[in-house]
mmCIF file of C-alpha atoms in Angstrom:
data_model
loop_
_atom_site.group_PDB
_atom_site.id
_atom_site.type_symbol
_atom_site.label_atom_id
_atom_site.label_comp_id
_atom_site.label_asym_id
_atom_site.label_seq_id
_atom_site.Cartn_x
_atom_site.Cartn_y
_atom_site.Cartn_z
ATOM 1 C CA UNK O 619 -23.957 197.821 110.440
ATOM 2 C CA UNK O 620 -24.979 194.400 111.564
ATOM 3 C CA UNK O 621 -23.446 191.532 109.877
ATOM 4 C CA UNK O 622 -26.219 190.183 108.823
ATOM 5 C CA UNK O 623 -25.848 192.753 106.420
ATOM 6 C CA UNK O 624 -24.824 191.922 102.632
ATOM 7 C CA UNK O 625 -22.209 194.312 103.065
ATOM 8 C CA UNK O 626 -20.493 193.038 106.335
ATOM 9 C CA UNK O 627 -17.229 190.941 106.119
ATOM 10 C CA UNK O 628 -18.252 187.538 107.417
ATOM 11 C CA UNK O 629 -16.653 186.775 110.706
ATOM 12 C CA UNK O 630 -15.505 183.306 112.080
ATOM 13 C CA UNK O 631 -14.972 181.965 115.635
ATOM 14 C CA UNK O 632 -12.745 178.635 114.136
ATOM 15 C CA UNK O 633 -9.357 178.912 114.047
ATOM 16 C CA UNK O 634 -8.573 181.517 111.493
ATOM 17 C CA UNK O 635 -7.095 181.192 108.322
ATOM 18 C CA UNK O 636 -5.713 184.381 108.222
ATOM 19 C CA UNK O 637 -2.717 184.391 104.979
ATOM 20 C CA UNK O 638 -5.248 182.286 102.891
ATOM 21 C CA UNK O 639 -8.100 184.673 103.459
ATOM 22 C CA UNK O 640 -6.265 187.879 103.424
ATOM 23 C CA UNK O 641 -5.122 187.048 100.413
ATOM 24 C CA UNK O 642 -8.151 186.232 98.838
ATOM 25 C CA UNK O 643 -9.811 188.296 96.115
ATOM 26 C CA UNK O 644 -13.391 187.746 97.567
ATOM 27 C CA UNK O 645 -12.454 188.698 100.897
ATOM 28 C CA UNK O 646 -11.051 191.608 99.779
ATOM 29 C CA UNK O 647 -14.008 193.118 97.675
ATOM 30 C CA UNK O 648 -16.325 192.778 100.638
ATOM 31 C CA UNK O 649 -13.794 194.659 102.788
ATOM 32 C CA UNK O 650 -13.975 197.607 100.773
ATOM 33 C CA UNK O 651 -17.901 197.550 100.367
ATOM 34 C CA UNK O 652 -18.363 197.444 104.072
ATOM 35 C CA UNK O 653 -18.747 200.415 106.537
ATOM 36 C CA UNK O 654 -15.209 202.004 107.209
ATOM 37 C CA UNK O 655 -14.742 201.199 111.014
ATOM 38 C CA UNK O 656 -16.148 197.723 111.100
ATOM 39 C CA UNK O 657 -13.827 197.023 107.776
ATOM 40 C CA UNK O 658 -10.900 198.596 109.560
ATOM 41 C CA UNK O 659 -11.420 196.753 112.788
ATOM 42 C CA UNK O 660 -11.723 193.348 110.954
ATOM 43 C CA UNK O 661 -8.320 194.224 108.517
ATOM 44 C CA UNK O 662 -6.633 195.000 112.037
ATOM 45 C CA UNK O 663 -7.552 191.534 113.636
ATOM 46 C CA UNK O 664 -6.627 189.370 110.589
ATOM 47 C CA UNK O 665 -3.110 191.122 110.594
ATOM 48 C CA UNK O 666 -2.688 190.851 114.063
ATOM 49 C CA UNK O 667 -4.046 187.180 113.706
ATOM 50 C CA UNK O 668 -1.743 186.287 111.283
ATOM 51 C CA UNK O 669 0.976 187.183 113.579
ATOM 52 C CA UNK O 670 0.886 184.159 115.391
ATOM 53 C CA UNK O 671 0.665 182.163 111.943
ATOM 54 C CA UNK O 672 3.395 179.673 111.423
ATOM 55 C CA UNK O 673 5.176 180.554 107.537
ATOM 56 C CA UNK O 674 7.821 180.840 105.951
ATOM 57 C CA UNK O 675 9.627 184.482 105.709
ATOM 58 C CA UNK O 676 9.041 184.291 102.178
ATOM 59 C CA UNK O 677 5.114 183.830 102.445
ATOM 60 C CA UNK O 678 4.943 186.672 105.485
ATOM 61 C CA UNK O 679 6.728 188.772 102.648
ATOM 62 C CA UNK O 680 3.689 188.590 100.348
ATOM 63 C CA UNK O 681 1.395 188.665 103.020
ATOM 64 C CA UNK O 682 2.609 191.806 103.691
ATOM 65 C CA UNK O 683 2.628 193.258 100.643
ATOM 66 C CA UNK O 684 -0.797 192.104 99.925
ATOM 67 C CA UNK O 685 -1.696 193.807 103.084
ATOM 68 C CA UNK O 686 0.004 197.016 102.472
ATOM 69 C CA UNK O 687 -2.409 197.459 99.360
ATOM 70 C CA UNK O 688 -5.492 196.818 101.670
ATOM 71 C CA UNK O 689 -4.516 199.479 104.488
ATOM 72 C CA UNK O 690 -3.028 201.980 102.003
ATOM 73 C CA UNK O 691 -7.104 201.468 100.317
ATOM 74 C CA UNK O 692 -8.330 202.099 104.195
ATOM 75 C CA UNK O 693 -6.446 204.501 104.923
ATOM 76 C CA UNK O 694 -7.206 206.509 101.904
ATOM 77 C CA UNK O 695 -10.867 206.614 103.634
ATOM 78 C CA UNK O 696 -9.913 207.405 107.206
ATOM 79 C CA UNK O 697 -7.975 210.200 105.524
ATOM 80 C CA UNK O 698 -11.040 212.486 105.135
ATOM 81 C CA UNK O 699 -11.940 212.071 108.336
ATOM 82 C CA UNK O 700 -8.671 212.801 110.494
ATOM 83 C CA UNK O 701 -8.619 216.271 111.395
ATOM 84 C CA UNK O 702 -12.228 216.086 112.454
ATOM 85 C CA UNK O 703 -12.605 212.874 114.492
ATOM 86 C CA UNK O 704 -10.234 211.007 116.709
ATOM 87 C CA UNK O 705 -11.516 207.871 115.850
ATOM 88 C CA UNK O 706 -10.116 208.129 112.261
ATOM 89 C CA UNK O 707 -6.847 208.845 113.323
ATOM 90 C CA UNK O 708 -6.213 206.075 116.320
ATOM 91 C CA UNK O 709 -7.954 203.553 113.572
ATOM 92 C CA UNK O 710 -5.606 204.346 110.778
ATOM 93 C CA UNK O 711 -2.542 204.656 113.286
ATOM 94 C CA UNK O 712 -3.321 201.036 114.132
ATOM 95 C CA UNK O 713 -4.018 199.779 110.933
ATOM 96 C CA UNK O 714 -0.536 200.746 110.202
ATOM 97 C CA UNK O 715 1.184 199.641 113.528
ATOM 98 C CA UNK O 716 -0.517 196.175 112.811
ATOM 99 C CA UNK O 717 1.233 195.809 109.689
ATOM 100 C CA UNK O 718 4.412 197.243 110.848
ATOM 101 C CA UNK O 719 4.646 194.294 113.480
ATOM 102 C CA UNK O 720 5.138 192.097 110.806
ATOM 103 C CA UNK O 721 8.106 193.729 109.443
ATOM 104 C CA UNK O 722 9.790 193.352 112.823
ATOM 105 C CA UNK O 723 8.692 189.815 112.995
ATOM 106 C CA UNK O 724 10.277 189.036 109.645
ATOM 107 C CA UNK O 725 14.215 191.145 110.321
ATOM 108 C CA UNK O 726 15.934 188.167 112.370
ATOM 109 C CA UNK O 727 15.080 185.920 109.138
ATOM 110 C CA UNK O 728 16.239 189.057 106.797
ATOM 111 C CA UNK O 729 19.217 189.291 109.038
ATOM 112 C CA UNK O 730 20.702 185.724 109.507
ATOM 113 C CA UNK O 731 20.256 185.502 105.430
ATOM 114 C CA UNK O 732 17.543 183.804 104.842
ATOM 115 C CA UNK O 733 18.025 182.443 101.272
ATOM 116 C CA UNK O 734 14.546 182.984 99.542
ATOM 117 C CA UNK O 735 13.773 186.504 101.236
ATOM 118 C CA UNK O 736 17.391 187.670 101.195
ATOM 119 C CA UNK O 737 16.980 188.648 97.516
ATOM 120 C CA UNK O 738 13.863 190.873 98.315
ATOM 121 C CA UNK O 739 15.777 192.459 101.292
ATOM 122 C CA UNK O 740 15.910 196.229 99.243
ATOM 123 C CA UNK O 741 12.105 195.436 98.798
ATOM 124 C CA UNK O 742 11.446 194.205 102.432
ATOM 125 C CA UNK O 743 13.568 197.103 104.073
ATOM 126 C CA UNK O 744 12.037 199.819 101.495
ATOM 127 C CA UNK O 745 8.113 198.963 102.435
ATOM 128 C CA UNK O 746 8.633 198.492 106.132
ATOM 129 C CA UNK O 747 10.229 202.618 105.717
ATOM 130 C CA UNK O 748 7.308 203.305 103.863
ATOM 131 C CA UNK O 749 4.968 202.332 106.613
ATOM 132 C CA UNK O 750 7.327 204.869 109.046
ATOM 133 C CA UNK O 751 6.790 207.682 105.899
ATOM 134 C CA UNK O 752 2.865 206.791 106.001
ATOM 135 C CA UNK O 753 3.239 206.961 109.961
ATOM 136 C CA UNK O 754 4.611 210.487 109.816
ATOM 137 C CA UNK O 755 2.219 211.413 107.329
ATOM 138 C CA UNK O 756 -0.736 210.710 109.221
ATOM 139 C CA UNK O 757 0.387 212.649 112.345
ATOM 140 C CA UNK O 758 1.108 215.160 110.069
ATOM 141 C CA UNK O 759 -2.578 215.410 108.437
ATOM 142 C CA UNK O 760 -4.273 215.531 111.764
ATOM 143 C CA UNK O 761 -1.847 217.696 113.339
ATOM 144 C CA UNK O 762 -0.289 215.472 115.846
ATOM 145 C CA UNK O 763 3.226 215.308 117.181
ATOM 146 C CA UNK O 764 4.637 212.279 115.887
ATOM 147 C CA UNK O 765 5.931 209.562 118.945
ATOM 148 C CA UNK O 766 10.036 209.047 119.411
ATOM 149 C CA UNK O 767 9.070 205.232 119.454
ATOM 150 C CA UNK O 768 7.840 205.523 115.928
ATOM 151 C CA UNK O 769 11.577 207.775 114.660
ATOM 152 C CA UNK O 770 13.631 204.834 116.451
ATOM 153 C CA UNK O 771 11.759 202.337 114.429
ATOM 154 C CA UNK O 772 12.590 204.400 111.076
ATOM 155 C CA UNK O 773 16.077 204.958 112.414
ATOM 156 C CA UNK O 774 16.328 201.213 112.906
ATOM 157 C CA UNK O 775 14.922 200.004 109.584
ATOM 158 C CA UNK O 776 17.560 202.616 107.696
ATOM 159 C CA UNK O 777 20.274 201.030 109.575
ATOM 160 C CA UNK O 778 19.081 197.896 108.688
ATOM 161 C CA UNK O 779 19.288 198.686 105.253
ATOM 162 C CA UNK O 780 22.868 199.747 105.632
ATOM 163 C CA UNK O 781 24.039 196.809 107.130
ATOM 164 C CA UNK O 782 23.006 194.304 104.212
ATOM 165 C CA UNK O 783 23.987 196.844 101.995
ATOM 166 C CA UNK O 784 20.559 197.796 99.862
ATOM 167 C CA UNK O 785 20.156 201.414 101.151
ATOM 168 C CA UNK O 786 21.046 203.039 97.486
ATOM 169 C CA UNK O 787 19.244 200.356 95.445
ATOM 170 C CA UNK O 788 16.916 201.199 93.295
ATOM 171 C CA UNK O 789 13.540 199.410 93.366
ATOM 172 C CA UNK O 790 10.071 199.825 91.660
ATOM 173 C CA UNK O 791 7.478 200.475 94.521
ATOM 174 C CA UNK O 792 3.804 201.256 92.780
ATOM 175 C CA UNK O 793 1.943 202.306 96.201
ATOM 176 C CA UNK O 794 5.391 204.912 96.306
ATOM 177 C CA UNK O 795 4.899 206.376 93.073
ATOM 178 C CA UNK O 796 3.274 205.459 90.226
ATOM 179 C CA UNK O 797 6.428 206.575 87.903
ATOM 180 C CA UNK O 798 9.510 207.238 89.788
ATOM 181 C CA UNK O 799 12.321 204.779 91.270
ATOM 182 C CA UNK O 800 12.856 204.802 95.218
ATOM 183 C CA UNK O 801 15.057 202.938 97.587
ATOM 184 C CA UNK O 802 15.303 203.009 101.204
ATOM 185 C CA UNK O 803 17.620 206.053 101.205
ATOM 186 C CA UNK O 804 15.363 207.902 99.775
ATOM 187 C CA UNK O 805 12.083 206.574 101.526
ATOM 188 C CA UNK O 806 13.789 207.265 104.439
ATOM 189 C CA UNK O 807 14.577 210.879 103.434
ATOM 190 C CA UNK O 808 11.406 211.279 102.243
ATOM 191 C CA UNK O 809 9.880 211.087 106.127
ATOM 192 C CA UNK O 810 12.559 213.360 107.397
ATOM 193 C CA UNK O 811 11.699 216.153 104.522
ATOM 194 C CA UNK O 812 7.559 215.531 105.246
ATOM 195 C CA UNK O 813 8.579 216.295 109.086
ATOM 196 C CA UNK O 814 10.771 219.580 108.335
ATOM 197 C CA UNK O 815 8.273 220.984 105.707
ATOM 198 C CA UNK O 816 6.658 223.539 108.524
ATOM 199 C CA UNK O 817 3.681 221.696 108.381
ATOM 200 C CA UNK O 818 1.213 223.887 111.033
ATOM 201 C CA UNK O 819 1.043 226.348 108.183
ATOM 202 C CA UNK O 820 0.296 223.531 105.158
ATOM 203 C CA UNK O 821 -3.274 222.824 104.452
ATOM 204 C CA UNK O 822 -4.236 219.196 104.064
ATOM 205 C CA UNK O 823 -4.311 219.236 99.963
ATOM 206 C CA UNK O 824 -0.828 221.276 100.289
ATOM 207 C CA UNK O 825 0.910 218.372 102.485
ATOM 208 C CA UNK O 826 -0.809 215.677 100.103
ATOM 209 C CA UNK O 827 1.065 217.454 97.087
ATOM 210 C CA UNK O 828 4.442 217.232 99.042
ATOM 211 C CA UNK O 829 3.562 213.433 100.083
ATOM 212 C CA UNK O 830 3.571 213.248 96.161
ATOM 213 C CA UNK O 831 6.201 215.259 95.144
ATOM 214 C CA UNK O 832 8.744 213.958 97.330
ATOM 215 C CA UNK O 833 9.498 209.895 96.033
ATOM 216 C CA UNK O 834 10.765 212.041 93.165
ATOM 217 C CA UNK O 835 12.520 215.146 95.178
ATOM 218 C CA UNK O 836 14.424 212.672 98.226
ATOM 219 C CA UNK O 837 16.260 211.161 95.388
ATOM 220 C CA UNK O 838 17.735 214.277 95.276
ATOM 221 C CA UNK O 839 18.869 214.397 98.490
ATOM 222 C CA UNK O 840 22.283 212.030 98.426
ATOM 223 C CA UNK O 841 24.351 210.650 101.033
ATOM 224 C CA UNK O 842 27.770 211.729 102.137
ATOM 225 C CA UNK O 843 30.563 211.172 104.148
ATOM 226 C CA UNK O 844 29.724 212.590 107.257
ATOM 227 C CA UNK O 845 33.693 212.616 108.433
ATOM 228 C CA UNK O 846 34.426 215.075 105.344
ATOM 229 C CA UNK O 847 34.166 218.554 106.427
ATOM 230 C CA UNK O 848 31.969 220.374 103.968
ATOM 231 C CA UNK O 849 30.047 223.557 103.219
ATOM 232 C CA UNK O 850 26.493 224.105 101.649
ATOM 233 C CA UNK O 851 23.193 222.640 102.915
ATOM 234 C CA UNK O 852 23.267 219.379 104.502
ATOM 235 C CA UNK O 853 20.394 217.136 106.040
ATOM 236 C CA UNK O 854 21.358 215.470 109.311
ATOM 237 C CA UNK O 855 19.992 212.552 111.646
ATOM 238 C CA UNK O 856 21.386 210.105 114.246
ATOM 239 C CA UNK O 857 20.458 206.658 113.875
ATOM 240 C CA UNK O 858 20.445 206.504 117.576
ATOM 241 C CA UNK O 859 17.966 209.315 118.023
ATOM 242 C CA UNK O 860 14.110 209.445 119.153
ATOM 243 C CA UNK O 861 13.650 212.249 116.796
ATOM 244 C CA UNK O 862 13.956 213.407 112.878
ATOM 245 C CA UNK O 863 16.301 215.119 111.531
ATOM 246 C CA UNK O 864 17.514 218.778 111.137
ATOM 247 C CA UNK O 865 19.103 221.490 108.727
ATOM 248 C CA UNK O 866 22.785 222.158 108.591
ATOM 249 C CA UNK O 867 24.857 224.842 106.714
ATOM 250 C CA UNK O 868 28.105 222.563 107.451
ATOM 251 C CA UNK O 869 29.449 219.308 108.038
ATOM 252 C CA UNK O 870 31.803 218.906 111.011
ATOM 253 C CA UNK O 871 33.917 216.021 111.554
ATOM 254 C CA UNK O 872 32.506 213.436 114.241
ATOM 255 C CA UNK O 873 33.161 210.311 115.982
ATOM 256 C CA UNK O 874 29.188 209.706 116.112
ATOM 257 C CA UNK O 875 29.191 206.581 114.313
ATOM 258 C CA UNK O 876 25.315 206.908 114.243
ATOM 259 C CA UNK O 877 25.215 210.417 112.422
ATOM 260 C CA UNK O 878 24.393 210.372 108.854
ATOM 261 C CA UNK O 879 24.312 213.548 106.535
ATOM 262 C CA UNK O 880 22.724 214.112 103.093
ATOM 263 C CA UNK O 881 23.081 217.000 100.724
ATOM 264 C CA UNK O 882 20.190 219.550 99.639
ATOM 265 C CA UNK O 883 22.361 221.435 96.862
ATOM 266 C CA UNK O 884 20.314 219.509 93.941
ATOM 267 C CA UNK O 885 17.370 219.305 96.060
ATOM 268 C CA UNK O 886 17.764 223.133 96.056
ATOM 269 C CA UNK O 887 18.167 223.422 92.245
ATOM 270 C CA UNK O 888 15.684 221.562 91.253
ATOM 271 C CA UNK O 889 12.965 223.273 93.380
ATOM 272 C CA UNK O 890 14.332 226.825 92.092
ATOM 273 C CA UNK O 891 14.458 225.096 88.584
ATOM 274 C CA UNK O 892 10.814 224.030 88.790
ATOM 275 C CA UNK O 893 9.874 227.121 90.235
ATOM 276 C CA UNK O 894 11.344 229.201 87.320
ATOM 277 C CA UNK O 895 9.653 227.261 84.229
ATOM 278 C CA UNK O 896 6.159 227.730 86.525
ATOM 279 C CA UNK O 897 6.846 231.071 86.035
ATOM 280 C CA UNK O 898 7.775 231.368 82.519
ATOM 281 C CA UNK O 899 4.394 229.149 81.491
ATOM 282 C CA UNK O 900 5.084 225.981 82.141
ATOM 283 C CA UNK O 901 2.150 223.680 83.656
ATOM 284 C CA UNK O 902 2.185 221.754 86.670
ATOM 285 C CA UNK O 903 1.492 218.838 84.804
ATOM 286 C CA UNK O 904 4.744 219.744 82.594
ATOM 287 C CA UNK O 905 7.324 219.847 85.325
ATOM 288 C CA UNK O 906 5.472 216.694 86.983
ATOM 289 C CA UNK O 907 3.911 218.372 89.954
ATOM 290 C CA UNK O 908 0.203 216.976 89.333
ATOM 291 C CA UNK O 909 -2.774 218.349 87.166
ATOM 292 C CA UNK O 910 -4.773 219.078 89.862
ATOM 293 C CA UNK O 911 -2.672 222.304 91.022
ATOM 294 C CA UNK O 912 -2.565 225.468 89.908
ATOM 295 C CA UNK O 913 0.646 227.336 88.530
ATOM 296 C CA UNK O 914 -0.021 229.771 91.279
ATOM 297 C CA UNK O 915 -0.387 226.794 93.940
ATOM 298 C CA UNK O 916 2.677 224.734 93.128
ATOM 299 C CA UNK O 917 4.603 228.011 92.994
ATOM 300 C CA UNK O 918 4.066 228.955 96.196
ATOM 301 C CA UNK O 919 4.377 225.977 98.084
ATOM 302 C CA UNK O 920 8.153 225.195 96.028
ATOM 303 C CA UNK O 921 8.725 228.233 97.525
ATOM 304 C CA UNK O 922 7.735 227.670 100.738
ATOM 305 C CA UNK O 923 9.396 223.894 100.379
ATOM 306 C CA UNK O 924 12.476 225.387 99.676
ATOM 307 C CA UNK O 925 12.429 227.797 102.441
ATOM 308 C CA UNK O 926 11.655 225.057 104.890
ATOM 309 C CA UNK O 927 14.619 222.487 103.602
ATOM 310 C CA UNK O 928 16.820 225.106 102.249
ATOM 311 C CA UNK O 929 16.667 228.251 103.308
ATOM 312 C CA UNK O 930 19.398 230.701 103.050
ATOM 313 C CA UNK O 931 20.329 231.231 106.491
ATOM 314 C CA UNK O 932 20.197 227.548 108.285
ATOM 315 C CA UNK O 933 20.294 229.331 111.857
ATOM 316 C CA UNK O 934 17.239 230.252 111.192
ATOM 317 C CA UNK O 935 15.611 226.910 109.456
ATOM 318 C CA UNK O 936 12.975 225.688 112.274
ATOM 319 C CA UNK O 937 11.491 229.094 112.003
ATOM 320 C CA UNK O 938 11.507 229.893 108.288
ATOM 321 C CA UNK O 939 8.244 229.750 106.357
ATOM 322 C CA UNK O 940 9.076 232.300 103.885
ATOM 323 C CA UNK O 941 11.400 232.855 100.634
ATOM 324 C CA UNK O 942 11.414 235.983 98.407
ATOM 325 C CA UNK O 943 7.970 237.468 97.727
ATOM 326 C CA UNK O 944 6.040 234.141 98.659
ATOM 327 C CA UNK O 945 4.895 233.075 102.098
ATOM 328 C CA UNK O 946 2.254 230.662 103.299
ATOM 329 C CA UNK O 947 0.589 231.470 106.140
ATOM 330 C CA UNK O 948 -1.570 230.154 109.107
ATOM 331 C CA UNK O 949 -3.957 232.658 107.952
ATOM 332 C CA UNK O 950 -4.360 232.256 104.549
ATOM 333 C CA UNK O 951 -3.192 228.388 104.112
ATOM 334 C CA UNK O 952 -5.646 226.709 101.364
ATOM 335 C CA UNK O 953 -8.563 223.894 102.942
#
């Protein structure tokens, strides 16, 4: 498409204006009514314009978040396309990283207590994790191994979190879920669950439906006190690692100040428990799984969700895809 074409996004060679017009309404609603890659490739160079914009830490905030609501809509459309082209996936991959870079330019402000974006800080730290989820996501919808460089930046923005003290708040994030209360800790679990769900067997729909599910299920997941010894089913990660995290069956005292440990137990109940009332009749829609599933769908995949993050021997975890009668498999997954 030309852009001489009513539909093209009007391009400038002055010196751009970038927060004013990315935050404009107009600007916006030709964005979306132009062809996907030119409209991704012009999103892309405003954000990466408005890096070098002079503003407050405050005004990057809602730049950002004004942002995050155009590449989410973008990224909804390169969606379709990523298993089948390369294109779609390096384009939405940078739409993202674009965005992210912001983030990062905004923490020393976050960190030396800046006094009007310290009281956004659970908000700040949550969205920048939910670009890292969305990262993950993406590799995990076209099949890609996801970079180390991308799992230290996640790492990093959790610590972050811990250090001003926000991880466990609880904050209202629309583009998370449309009904359900997240914070960072669970954002941040919510990308380590998406990357131990045995994904090569999931369809596309299937790993949408746990991208859904899961705001609601990695609340589940709670922290503990990693120098505790313990028994049951624990979720572990290093801060200091290039990759996610993994299954354990215990927790073993250790002088790893970067380890940090969750436990599955009512993430475990509450996928048997939703499991059961599919069973006994209940609809999808009922236990909050979506009304676009089937009871036969959801059932299966809590079952193969729950052999994945809890099954019942954890030697075996990076290997499981199966649990009682139900399996998934790479020959039968759903398109």
């Amino acid at each position: 498409m030309s852009d001489a074409s009513p539909t093209a996004i009007p391009s400038t060679t002055a010196p751009t204006t970038t927060p004013h017009r990315l935050m404009q309404k107009g600007w916006a609603t030709q964005l979306f009514t132009a062809e996907l890659p030119q409209a991704s490739a012009q999103l892309r160079t405003e954000i990466e314009n408005a890096l070098n914009n002079e503003m407050s830490a405050l005004d990057r905030f809602r730049l950002t978040e004004v942002c995050r609501v155009l590449v989410l809509g973008l990224h909804n459309r390169w969606r379709r396309l990523s298993r089948k082209e390369d294109r779609a996936f390096t384009e939405d991959v940078a739409l993202w990283q674009a965005l992210w870079a912001h983030y990062s330019l905004s923490l020393r402000a976050l960190l030396d207590g800046d006094p009007a974006l310290t009281p956004h800080k659970a908000f700040f730290l949550q969205q920048a994790l939910f670009i890292g989820k969305q990262l993950r996501l993406i590799h995990a919808l076209a099949q890609r191994p996801f970079p180390e460089k991308f799992w230290k930046e996640i790492h990093a923005f959790y610590r972050f979190s811990e250090i001003l003290q926000c991880a466990l708040d609880n904050i209202t994030d629309k583009l998370s879920s449309a009904e359900n209360r997240v914070s960072c800790h669970s954002t941040y679990v919510h990308a380590l669950l998406i990357d131990l769900a045995n994904l090569p067997v999931l369809s596309t729909q299937q790993i949408l439906w746990v991208d859904r599910w899961l705001p609601r299920l990695a609340r589940k997941a709670l922290p503990v006190d990693p120098s505790t010894p313990r028994v049951g089913l624990f979720l572990e990660t290093r801060l200091d690692s290039s990759r996610g995290g993994s299954l354990r069956a215990r927790v073993k005292p250790s002088d790893d100040a970067s380890l940090r440990v969750a436990d599955l137990e009512e993430l475990s109940k509450t996928l048997r428990r939703r499991r059961r009332h599919l069973i006994t009749g209940e609809t999808p829609a009922r236990v909050k799984l979506g009304d676009d599933i089937t009871s036969d769908q959801a059932t299966v995949l809590l079952a193969h969700l729950e052999a994945a993050w809890c099954p019942p021997d954890l030697s075996h975890a990076s290997d499981s895809s199966q649990f009682g009668d139900w399996t998934i498999s790479r020959t039968t997954r759903t398109k």
